[in-house]
Amino acid sequence: MAMSTQDKVKDILSLFPMQGELKGIKINTQGHINSTFISLFEENGREQRYTHQMINSSVFPHPDQVMSNILLVTEHIREKVKGMEDEDRRTLRVIKAKDGKPYAIDSDGMYWRTYTFIDGVKSYDRVDNEEIAYNLGLGIGTFQHQLSDFDSSKLYTVIPHFHDMAMRFQQLRDAIKADSKGRAGSVSKELEFLFDNEDRLSVISNSYYKNLLPSRVTHNDTKINNVLFSERTGKALAVIDLDTIMPGTILFDTGDMIRTACSTADEDEKDTSLMEFSIPYYKALYEGYLDASSSFITEKERECIKESGRTITAIMAVRFLTDYINGDTYYKTAYPEHNLVRTRTQLKLIESMDKQWEDF
Ligand code: ADP
Ligand code: GN1
Ligand code: MG
């Protein structure tokens, strides 16, 4: 009988140097890409939790390069937060395997990594008050600031053209052409909107890939649940999910935080009438972001922040729809229409931004 992933976690634990007795393993289902587990160990009455992740090898064909990037970036941030309160919890800490590598490989050839679990935090899938939005903006701006003197030539480009809208539209066209699940015909309304608006939704992405915007170290996946907030202070403590750290424009990061923090419904809310763009959340987020970033961003970057939210929301719509048409091969899904539901919330969010564009 095939081994369950849960059993595999237990197996893989023996390759890492955790001390004490294993008290339990829980699954975390928040992310769409990796498989995440939390273990609890007890040693001499002291409890310690760890995060173990099986890296998705179809998304990241070179997990060793992903881990090289993560080690460099977390070490850089750790230096920056030395001496600060909660310094141990302000970035991920990679626990190397017993053989000294930042990952271990299981019997199926899958790569696993271990981090210390960051305790005493809250994580959100969306914002429900302006303070959270402000703190998210401040947190992402601070993260970018911490990395503003990092030499980006040290980073591997683990997913080339990750936020390249031209490539994403091409992937959508390829999916429609293949139509491997016969789904393309049922999404003509969504396709029509995207193709009708392709040019205007591609402006920021095209500008970056034509070298018209500064290239900086970019997280590339700054959705709100990739930021952990201190339970005690409410401030952003650590920006996690560092898999996609690569050179990019900081507008990709402002864009994804706007997409996920200025929306009034979840990314997979089925009732799209609940999805609106929230101007109060945007204002709070923008203020927090500028409080941390105004010293290093250019005027042109600042002017593009508003548009960056629409750009990244559109990129997600294209990617979710492409995956729906392809038969859900990229994102984790809980039911057959999941990627279509996600597409529709993103399109509704764009519509709501468009409607209120002059007001924020
Ligand atoms: P994915 O790439 O699948 O999104 P993430 O790295 O974002 O995976 O992890 C999924 C979730 O697990 C996060 O949203 C967060 O809630 C939790 N998580 C991951 N690593 C840690 C950690 N070191 N400490 C606390 N929570 C974590
Ligand atoms: C994925 O890994 P996760 O769930 O934090 C995806 C992001 C998308 C996001 C949409 C490597 O992020 O690009 O914005 O889903 N990550 C990757 O929710 O593709
Ligand atoms: Mg994540």
Short mmCIF file of C-alpha atoms in Angstrom, two decimals, residues 165 198-208 213 307 311:
data_model
loop_
_atom_site.label_atom_id
_atom_site.label_comp_id
_atom_site.label_asym_id
_atom_site.label_seq_id
_atom_site.Cartn_x
_atom_site.Cartn_y
_atom_site.Cartn_z
CA MET A 165 1.72 39.00 -18.26
CA GLU A 198 -5.24 42.55 -22.16
CA ASP A 199 -3.32 45.72 -23.09
CA ARG A 200 -4.26 47.89 -20.15
CA LEU A 201 -3.83 45.03 -17.66
CA SER A 202 -0.31 44.35 -18.95
CA VAL A 203 1.22 47.81 -18.60
CA ILE A 204 3.25 47.33 -15.41
CA SER A 205 4.39 43.84 -16.26
CA ASN A 206 5.45 44.94 -19.74
CA SER A 207 7.28 47.98 -18.34
CA TYR A 208 9.29 45.78 -15.99
CA LEU A 213 11.31 49.91 -13.93
CA GLU A 307 -2.05 50.26 -10.85
CA THR A 311 -2.04 44.25 -12.53
#
